[in-house]
mmCIF file of C-alpha atoms in Angstrom:
data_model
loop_
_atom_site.group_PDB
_atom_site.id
_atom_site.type_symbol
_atom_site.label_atom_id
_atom_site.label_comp_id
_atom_site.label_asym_id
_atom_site.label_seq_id
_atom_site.Cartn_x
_atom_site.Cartn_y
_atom_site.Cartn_z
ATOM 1 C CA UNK U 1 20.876 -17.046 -202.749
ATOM 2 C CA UNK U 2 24.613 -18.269 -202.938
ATOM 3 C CA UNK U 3 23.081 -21.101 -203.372
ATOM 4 C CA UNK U 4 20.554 -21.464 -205.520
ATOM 5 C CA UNK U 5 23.039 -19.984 -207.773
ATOM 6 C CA UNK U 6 25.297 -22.957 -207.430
ATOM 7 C CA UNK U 7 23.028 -25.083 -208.167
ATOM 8 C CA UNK U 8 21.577 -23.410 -210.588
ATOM 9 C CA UNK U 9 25.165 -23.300 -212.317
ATOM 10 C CA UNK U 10 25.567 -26.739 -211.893
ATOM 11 C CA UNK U 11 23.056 -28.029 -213.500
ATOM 12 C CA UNK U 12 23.833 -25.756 -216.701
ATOM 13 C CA UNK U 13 27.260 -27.407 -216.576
ATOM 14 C CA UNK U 14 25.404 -30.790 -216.603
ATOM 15 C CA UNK U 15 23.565 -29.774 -219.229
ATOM 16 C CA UNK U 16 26.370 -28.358 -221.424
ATOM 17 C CA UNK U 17 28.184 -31.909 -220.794
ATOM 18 C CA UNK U 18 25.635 -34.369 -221.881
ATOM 19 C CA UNK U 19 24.741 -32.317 -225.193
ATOM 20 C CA UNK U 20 28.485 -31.512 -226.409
ATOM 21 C CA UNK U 21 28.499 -29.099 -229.116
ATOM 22 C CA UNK U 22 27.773 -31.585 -231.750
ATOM 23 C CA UNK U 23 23.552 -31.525 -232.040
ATOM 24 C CA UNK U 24 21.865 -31.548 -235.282
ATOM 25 C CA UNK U 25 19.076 -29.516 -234.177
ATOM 26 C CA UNK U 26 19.711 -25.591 -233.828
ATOM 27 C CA UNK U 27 17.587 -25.009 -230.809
ATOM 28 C CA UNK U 28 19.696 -27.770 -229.031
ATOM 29 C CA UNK U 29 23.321 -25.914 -230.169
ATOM 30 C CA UNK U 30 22.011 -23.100 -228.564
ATOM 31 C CA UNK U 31 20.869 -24.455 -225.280
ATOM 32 C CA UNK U 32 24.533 -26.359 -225.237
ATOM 33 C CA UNK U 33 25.800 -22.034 -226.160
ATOM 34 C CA UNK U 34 23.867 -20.812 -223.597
ATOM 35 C CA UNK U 35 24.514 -23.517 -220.827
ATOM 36 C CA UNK U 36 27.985 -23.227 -221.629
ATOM 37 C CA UNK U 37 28.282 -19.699 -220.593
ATOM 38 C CA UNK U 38 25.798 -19.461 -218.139
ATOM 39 C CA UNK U 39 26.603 -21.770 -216.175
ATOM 40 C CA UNK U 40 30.051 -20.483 -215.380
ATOM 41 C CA UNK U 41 29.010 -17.233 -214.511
ATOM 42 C CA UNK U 42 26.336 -18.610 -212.212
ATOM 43 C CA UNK U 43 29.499 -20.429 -210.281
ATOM 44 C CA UNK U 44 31.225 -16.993 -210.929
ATOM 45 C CA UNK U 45 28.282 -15.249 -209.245
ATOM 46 C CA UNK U 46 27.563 -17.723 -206.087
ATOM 47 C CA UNK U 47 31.422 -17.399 -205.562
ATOM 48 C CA UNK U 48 31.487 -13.816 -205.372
ATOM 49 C CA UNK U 49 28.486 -13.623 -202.904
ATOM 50 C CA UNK U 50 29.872 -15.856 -200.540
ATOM 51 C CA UNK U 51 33.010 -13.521 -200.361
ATOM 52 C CA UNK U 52 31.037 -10.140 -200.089
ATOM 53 C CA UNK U 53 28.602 -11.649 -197.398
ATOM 54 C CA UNK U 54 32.246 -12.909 -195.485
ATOM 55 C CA UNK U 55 33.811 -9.745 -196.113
ATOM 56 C CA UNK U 56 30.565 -7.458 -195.743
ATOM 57 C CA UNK U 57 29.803 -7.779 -191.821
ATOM 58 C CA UNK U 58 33.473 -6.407 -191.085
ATOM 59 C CA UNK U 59 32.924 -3.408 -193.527
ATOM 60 C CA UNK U 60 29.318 -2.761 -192.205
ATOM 61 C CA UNK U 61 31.055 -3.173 -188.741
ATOM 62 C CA UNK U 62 33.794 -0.800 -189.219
ATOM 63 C CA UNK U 63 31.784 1.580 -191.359
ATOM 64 C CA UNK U 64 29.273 1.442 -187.696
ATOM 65 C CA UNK U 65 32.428 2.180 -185.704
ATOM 66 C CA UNK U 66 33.813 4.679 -187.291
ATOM 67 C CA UNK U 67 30.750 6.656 -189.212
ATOM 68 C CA UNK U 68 28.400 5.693 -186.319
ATOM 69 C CA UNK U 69 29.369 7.838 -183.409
ATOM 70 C CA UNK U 70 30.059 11.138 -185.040
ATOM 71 C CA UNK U 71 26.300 10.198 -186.834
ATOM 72 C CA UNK U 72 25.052 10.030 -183.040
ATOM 73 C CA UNK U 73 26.716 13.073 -181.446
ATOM 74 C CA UNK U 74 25.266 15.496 -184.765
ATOM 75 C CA UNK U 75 21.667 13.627 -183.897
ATOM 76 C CA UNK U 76 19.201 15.463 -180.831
ATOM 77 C CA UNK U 77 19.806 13.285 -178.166
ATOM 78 C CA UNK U 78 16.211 12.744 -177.901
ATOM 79 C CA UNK U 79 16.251 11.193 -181.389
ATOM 80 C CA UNK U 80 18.869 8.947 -180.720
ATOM 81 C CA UNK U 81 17.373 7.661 -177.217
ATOM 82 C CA UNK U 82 13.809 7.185 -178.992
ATOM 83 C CA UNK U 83 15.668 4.909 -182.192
ATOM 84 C CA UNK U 84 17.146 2.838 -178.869
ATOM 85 C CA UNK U 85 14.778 2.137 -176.339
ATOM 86 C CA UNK U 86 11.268 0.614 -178.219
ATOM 87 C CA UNK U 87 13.988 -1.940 -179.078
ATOM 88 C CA UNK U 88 14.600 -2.399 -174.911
ATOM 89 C CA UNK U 89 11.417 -1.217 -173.522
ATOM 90 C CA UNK U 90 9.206 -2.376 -176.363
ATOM 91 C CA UNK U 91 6.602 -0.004 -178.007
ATOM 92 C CA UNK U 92 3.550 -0.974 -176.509
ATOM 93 C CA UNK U 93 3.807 2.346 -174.406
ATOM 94 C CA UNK U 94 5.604 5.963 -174.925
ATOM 95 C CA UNK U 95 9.113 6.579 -172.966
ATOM 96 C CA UNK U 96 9.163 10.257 -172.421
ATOM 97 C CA UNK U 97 9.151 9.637 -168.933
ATOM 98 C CA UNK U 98 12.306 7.751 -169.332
ATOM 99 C CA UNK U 99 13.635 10.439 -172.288
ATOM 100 C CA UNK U 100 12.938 13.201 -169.401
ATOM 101 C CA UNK U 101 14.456 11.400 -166.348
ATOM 102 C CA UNK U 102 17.972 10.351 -168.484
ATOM 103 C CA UNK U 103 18.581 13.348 -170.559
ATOM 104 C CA UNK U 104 17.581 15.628 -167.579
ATOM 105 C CA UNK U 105 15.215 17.724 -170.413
ATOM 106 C CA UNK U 106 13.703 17.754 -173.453
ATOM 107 C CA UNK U 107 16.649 16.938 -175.457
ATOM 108 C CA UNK U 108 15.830 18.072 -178.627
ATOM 109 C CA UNK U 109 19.015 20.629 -178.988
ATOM 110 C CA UNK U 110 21.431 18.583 -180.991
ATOM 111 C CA UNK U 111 24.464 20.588 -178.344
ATOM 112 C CA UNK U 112 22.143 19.525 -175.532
ATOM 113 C CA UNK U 113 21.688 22.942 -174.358
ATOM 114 C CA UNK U 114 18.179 21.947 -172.977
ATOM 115 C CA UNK U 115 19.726 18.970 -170.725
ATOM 116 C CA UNK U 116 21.431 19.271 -167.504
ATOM 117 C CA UNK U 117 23.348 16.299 -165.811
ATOM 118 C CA UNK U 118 25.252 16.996 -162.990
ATOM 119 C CA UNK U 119 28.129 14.383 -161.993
ATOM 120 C CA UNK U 120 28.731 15.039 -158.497
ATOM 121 C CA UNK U 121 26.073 16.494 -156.566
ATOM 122 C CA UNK U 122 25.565 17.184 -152.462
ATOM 123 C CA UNK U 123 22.991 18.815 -150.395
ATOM 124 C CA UNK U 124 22.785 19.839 -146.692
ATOM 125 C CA UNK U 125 19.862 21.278 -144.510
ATOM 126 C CA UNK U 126 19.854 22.585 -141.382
ATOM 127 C CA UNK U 127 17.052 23.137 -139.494
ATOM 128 C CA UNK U 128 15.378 24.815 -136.592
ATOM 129 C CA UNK U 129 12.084 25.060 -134.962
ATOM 130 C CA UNK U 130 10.260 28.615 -134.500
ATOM 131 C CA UNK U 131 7.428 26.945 -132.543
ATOM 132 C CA UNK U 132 6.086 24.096 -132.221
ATOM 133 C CA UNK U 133 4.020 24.529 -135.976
ATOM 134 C CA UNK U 134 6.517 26.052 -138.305
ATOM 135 C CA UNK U 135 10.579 25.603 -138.534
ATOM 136 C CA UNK U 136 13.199 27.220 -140.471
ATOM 137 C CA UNK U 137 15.426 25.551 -143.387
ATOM 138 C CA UNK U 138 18.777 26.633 -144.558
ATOM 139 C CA UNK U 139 19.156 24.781 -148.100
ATOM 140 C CA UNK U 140 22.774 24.955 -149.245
ATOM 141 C CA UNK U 141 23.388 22.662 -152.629
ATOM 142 C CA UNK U 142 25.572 21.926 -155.513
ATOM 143 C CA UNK U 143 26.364 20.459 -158.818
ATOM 144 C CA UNK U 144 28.921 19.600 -160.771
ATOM 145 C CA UNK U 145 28.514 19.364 -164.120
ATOM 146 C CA UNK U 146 30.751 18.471 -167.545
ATOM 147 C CA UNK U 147 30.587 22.266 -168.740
ATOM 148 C CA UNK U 148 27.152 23.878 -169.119
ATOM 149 C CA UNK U 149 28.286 26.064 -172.323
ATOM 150 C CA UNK U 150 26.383 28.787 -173.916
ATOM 151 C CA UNK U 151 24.439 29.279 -171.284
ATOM 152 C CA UNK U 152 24.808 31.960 -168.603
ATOM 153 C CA UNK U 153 21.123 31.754 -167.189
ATOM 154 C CA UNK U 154 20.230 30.459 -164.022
ATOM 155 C CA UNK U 155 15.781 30.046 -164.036
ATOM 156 C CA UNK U 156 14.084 28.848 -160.934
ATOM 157 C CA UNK U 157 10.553 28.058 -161.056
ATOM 158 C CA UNK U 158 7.858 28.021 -158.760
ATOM 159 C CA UNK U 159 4.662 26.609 -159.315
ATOM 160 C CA UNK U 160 1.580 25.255 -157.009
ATOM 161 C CA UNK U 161 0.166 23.415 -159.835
ATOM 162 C CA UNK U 162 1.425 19.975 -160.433
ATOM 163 C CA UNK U 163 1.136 19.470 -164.061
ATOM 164 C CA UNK U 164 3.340 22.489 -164.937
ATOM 165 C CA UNK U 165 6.059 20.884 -161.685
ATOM 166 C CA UNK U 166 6.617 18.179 -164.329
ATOM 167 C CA UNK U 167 6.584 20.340 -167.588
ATOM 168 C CA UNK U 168 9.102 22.148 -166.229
ATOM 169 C CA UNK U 169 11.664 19.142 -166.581
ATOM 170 C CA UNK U 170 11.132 18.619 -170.226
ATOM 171 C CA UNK U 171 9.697 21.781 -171.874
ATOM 172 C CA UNK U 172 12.438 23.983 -170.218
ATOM 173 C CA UNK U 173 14.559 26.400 -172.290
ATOM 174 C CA UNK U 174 17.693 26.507 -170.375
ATOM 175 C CA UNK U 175 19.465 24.028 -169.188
ATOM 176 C CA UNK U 176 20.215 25.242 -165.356
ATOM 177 C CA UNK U 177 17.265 25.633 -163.457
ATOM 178 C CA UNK U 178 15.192 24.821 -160.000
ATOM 179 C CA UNK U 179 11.939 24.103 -159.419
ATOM 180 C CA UNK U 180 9.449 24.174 -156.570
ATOM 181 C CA UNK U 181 5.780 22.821 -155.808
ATOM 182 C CA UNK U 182 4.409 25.287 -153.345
ATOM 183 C CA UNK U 183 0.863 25.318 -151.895
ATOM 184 C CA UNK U 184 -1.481 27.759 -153.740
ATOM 185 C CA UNK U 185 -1.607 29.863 -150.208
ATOM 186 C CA UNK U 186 2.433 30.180 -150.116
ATOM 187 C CA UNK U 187 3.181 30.899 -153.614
ATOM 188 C CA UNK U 188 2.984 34.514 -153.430
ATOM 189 C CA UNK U 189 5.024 34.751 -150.070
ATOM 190 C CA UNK U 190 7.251 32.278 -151.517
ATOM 191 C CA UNK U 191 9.083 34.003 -154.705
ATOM 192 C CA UNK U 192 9.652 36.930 -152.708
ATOM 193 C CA UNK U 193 11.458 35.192 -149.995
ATOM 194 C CA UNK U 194 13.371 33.030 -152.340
ATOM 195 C CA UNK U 195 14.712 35.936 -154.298
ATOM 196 C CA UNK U 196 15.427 37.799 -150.865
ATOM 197 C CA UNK U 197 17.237 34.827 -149.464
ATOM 198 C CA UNK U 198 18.851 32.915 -152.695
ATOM 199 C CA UNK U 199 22.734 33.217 -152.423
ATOM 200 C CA UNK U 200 24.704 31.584 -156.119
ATOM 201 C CA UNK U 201 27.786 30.449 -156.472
ATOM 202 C CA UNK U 202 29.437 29.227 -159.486
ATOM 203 C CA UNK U 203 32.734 27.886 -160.455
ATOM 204 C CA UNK U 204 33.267 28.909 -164.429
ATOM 205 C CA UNK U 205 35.926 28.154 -167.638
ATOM 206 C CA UNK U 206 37.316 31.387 -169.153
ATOM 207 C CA UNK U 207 38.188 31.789 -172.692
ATOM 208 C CA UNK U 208 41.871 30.753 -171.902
ATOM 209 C CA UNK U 209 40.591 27.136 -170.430
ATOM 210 C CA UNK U 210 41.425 28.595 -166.559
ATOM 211 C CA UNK U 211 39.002 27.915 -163.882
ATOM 212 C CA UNK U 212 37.491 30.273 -161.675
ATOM 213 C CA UNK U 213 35.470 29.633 -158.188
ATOM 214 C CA UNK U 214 32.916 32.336 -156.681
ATOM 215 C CA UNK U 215 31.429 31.680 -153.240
ATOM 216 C CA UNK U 216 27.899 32.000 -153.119
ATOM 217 C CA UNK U 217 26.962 35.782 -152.599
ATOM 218 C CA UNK U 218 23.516 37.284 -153.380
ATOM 219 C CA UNK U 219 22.952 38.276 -156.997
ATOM 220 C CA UNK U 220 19.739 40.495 -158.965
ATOM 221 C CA UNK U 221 17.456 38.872 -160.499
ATOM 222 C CA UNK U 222 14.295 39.365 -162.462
ATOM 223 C CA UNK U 223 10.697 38.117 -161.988
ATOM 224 C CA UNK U 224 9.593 36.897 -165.360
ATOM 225 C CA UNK U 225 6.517 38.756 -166.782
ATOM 226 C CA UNK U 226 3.832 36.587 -167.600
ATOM 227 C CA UNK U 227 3.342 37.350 -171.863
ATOM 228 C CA UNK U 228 7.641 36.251 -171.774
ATOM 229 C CA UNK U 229 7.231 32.764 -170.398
ATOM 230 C CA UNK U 230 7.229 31.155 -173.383
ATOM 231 C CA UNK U 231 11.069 32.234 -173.650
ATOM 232 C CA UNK U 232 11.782 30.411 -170.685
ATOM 233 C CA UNK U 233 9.189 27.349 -171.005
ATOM 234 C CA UNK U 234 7.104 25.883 -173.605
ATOM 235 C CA UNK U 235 3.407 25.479 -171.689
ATOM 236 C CA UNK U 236 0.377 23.910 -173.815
ATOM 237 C CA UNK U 237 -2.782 25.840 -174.019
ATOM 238 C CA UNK U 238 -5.070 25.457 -171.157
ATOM 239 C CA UNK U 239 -2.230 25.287 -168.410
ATOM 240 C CA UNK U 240 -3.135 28.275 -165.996
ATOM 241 C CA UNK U 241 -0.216 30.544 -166.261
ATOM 242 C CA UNK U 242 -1.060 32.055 -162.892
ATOM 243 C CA UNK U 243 -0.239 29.393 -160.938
ATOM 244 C CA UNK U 244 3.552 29.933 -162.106
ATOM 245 C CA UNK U 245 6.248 32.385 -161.266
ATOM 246 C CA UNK U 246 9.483 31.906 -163.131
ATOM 247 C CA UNK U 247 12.944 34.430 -161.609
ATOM 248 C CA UNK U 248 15.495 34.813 -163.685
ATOM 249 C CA UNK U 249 19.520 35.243 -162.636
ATOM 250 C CA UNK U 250 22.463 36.294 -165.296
ATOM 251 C CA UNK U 251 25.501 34.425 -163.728
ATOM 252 C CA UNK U 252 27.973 36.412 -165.716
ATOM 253 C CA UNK U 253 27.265 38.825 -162.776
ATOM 254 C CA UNK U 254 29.793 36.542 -160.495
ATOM 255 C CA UNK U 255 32.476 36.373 -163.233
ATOM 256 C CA UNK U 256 34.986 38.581 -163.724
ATOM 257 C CA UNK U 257 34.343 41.515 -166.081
ATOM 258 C CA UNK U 258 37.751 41.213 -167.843
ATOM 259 C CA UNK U 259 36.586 37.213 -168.317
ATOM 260 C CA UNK U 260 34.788 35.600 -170.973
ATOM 261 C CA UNK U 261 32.683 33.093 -169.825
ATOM 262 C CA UNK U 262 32.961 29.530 -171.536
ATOM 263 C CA UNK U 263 31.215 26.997 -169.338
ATOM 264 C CA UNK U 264 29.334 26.704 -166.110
ATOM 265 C CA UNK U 265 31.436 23.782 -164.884
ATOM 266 C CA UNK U 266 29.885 24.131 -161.230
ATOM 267 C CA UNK U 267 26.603 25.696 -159.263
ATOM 268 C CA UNK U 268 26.213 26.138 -155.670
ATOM 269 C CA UNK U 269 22.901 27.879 -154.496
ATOM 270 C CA UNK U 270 21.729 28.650 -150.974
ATOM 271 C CA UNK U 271 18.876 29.803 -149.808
ATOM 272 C CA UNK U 272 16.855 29.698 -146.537
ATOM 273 C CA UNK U 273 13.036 30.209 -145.484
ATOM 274 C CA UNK U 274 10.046 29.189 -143.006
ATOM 275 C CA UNK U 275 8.067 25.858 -143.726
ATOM 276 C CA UNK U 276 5.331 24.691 -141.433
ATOM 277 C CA UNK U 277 6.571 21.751 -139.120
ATOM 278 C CA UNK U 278 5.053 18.350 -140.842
ATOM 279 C CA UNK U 279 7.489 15.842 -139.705
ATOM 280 C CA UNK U 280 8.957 15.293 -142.372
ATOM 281 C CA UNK U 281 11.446 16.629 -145.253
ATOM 282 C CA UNK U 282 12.109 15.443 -148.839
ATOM 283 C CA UNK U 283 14.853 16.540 -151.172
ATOM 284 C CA UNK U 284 14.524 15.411 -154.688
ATOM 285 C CA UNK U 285 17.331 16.473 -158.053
ATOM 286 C CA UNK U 286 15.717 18.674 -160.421
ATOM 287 C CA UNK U 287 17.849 16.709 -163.078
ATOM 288 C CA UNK U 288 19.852 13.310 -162.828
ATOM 289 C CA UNK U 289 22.170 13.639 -160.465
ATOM 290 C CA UNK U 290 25.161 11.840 -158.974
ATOM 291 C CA UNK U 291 24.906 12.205 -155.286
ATOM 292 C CA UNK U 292 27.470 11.839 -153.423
ATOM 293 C CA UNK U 293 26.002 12.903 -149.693
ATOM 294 C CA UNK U 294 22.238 14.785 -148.418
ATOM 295 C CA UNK U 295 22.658 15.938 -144.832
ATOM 296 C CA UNK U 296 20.841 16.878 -142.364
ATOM 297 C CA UNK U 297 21.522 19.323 -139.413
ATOM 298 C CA UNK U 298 18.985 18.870 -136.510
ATOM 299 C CA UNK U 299 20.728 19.679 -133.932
ATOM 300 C CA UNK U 300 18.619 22.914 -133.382
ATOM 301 C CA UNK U 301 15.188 21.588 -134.332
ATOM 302 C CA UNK U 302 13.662 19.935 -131.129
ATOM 303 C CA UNK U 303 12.078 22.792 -128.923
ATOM 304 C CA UNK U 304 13.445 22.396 -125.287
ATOM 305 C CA UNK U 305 12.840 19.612 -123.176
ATOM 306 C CA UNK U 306 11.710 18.305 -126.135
ATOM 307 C CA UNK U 307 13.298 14.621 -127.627
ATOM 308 C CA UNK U 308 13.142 13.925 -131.447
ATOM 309 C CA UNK U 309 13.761 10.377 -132.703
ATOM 310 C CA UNK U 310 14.244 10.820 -136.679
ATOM 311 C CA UNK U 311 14.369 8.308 -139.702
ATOM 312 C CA UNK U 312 15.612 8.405 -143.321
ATOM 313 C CA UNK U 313 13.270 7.125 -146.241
ATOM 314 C CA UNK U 314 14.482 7.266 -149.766
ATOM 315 C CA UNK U 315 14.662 6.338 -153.262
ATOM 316 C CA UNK U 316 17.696 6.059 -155.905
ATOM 317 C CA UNK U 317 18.723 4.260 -158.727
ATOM 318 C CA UNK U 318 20.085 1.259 -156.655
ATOM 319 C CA UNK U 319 19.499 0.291 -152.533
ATOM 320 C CA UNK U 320 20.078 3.580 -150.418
ATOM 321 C CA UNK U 321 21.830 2.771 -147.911
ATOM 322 C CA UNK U 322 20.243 5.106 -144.797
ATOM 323 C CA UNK U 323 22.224 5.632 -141.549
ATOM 324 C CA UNK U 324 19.621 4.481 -139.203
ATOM 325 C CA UNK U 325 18.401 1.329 -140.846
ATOM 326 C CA UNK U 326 14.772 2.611 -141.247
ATOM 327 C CA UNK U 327 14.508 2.809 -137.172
ATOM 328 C CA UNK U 328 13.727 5.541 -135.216
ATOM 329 C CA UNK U 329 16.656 6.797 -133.266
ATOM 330 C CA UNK U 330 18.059 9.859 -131.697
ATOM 331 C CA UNK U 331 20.531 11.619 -133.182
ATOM 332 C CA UNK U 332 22.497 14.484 -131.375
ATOM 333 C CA UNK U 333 23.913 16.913 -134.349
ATOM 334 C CA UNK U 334 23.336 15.588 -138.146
ATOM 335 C CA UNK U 335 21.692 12.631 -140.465
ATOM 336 C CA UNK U 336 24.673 12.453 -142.959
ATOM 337 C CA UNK U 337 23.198 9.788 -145.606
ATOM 338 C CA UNK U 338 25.922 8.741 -148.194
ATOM 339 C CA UNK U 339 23.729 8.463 -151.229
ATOM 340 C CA UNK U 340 26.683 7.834 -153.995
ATOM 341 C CA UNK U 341 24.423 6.843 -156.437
ATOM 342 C CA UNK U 342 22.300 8.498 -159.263
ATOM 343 C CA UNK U 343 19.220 9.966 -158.910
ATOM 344 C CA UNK U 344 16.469 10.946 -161.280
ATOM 345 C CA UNK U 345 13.512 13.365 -160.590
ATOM 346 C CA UNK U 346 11.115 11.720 -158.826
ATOM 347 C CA UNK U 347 13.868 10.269 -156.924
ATOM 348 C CA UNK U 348 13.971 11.021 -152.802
ATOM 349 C CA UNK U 349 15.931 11.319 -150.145
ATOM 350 C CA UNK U 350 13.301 12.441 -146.893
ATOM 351 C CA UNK U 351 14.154 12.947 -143.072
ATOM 352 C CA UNK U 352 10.826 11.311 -141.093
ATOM 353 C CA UNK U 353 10.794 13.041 -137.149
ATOM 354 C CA UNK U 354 8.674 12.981 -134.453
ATOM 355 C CA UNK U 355 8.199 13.127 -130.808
ATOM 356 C CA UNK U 356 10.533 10.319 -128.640
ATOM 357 C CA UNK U 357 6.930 9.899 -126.637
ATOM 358 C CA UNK U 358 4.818 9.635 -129.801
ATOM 359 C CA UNK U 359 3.166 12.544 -128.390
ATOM 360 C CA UNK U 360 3.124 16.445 -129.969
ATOM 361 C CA UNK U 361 2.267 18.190 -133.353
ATOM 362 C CA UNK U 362 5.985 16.336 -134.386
ATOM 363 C CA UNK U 363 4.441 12.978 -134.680
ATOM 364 C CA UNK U 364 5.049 12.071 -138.560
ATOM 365 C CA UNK U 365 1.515 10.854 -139.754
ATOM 366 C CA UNK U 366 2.072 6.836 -139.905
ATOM 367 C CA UNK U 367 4.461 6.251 -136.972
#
């Protein structure tokens, strides 16, 4: 546009030149007026576009830098991820999947009180064998998080129905939660155990920025009736309810009474209970995670004169790097596997044993 308008005013001054102001004829005096004057501000114009388009991109910039992020952290954080990624991923297919897996929920609380990221998270089993079908597990594991605020519930969910497994993630309420995918047969058994067993810990902000640490300890809780689920979990119609049992914990029970509770900055849960013997075991985050370590105690699980061999399968944001080397090998006490890396749901860690003679109900299917 700069210019066109140049030359625009160029010519006009062209014009004004070769007629001078001396014409006989009236309509020729005015196109020497009007070329006179136009021209000029033409020149005048062009100029002062070239100088707004220089000094423009530094003001747009600066307005971006400064305006920009306090725009972003007042916008859901769903909104903002779904402005930014057809521009990466192209729009050829949705990216809730993606929305889900980085917010760690729905994300459509502009506080992101339905997201939970923790930034330092470890896990350690130990297990045992009852017989030679079923074997106990011990689960102890933790989270660290940036300060979980406004939020003092703790909802675990357990569900033998796959669909509602991955609803769970991004049609959540709360932001600190568990979930489970149980067999239809175990379900019932299942909630009962867990809230018999389940031992919480938390480490907490008071009101005075102090931070306080409770070891896990058993807690109350309350079994969620069905007609209240929708306070915990938005479900579409024709999702069968009954294949769902949601328990609910207050964690202000492990504070202090004289404290007021400002953020969750830490959550430790433990829990143990029976599992049939399958050969294998797979731990995956309920939200993104940062793990630092998943270990696992064996030392108790072969039945005598029995030899395991064991393997570690998994699946993070970059190369795991497993103890063993994908090989079978003996180990005497634990698989420690130093994940440090993130990990999204969907994302594994899973202990493979069987049999050192390929032989026995231990044999993991494949090997």
């Amino acid at each position: 546009m700069a210019v066109v308008l140049a030359l625009v005013a160029a010519v006009l001054l062209v014009v004004s030149a070769v007629l001078g102001p001396e014409q006989p004829s009236a309509w020729l005096r005015a196109l020497y007026v009007l070329a006179q004057w136009t021209g000029p501000l033409l020149l005048a114009a062009a100029a002062g576009l070239v100088l707004w388009r220089r000094a423009a991109d530094p003001l747009r910039r600066a307005l971006i830098e400064i305006a920009g992020p306090a725009i972003v952290r007042a916008m859901p954080p769903r909104s903002v991820l779904r402005a930014v990624l057809p521009r990466v991923y192209g729009d050829a297919v949705g990216h809730d999947d993606v929305l889900i897996g980085v917010l760690g929920g729905g994300g459509n609380d502009p506080s992101g009180r339905d997201t939970a990221v923790s930034r330092g998270t470890s896990a350690h089993f130990r297990l045992w064998s009852i017989d030679e079908f079923m074997c106990g597990n011990e689960s102890t594991w933790s989270h660290d998080f940036t300060g979980v605020r406004d939020n003092h519930k703790l909802v675990l969910f357990a569900t033998s129905d796959p669909e509602i497994a991955n609803l769970v993630s991004s049609e959540r309420i709360y932001p600190l939660f568990e979930s489970w995918l149980v067999q239809e047969e175990h379900l019932e058994d299942f909630v009962p155990t867990l809230r018999a067993t389940l031992e919480v810990g938390v480490s907490y902000t008071d009101e005075l920025g102090n931070v306080h640490h409770v070891p896990p300890r058993r807690l109350d809780s309350e079994q969620v009736a069905l007609r209240q689920f929708d306070r915990y979990v938005r479900l579409p119609d024709g999702v069968d309810r009954q294949s769902l049992h949601i328990v609910e914990f207050d964690l202000h029970d492990l504070a202090d009474p004289d404290h007021v509770v400002a953020s969750i900055e830490r959550l430790v849960m433990k829990t143990v209970h029976h599992t049939e013997n399958r050969g294998y075991l797979n731990w995956t985050p309920p939200h993104p995670c940062y793990v630092r370590s998943v270990t696992f105690d064996v030392r108790d699980l072969a039945l005598p004169h029995q030899k395991l061999v064991y393997t570690v399968l998994g699946s993070t944001i970059r190369k795991l790097r497993v103890p063993v080397r994908m090989q079978w090998a003996e180990v005497p006490e634990e698989v420690e596997v130093p994940v440090d890396a993130w990990m999204l749901p969907g994302h594994t860690v899973t202990l493979l044993w069987r049999a050192h003679d390929g032989m026995g109900p231990n044999r993991a299917a494949g090997s």
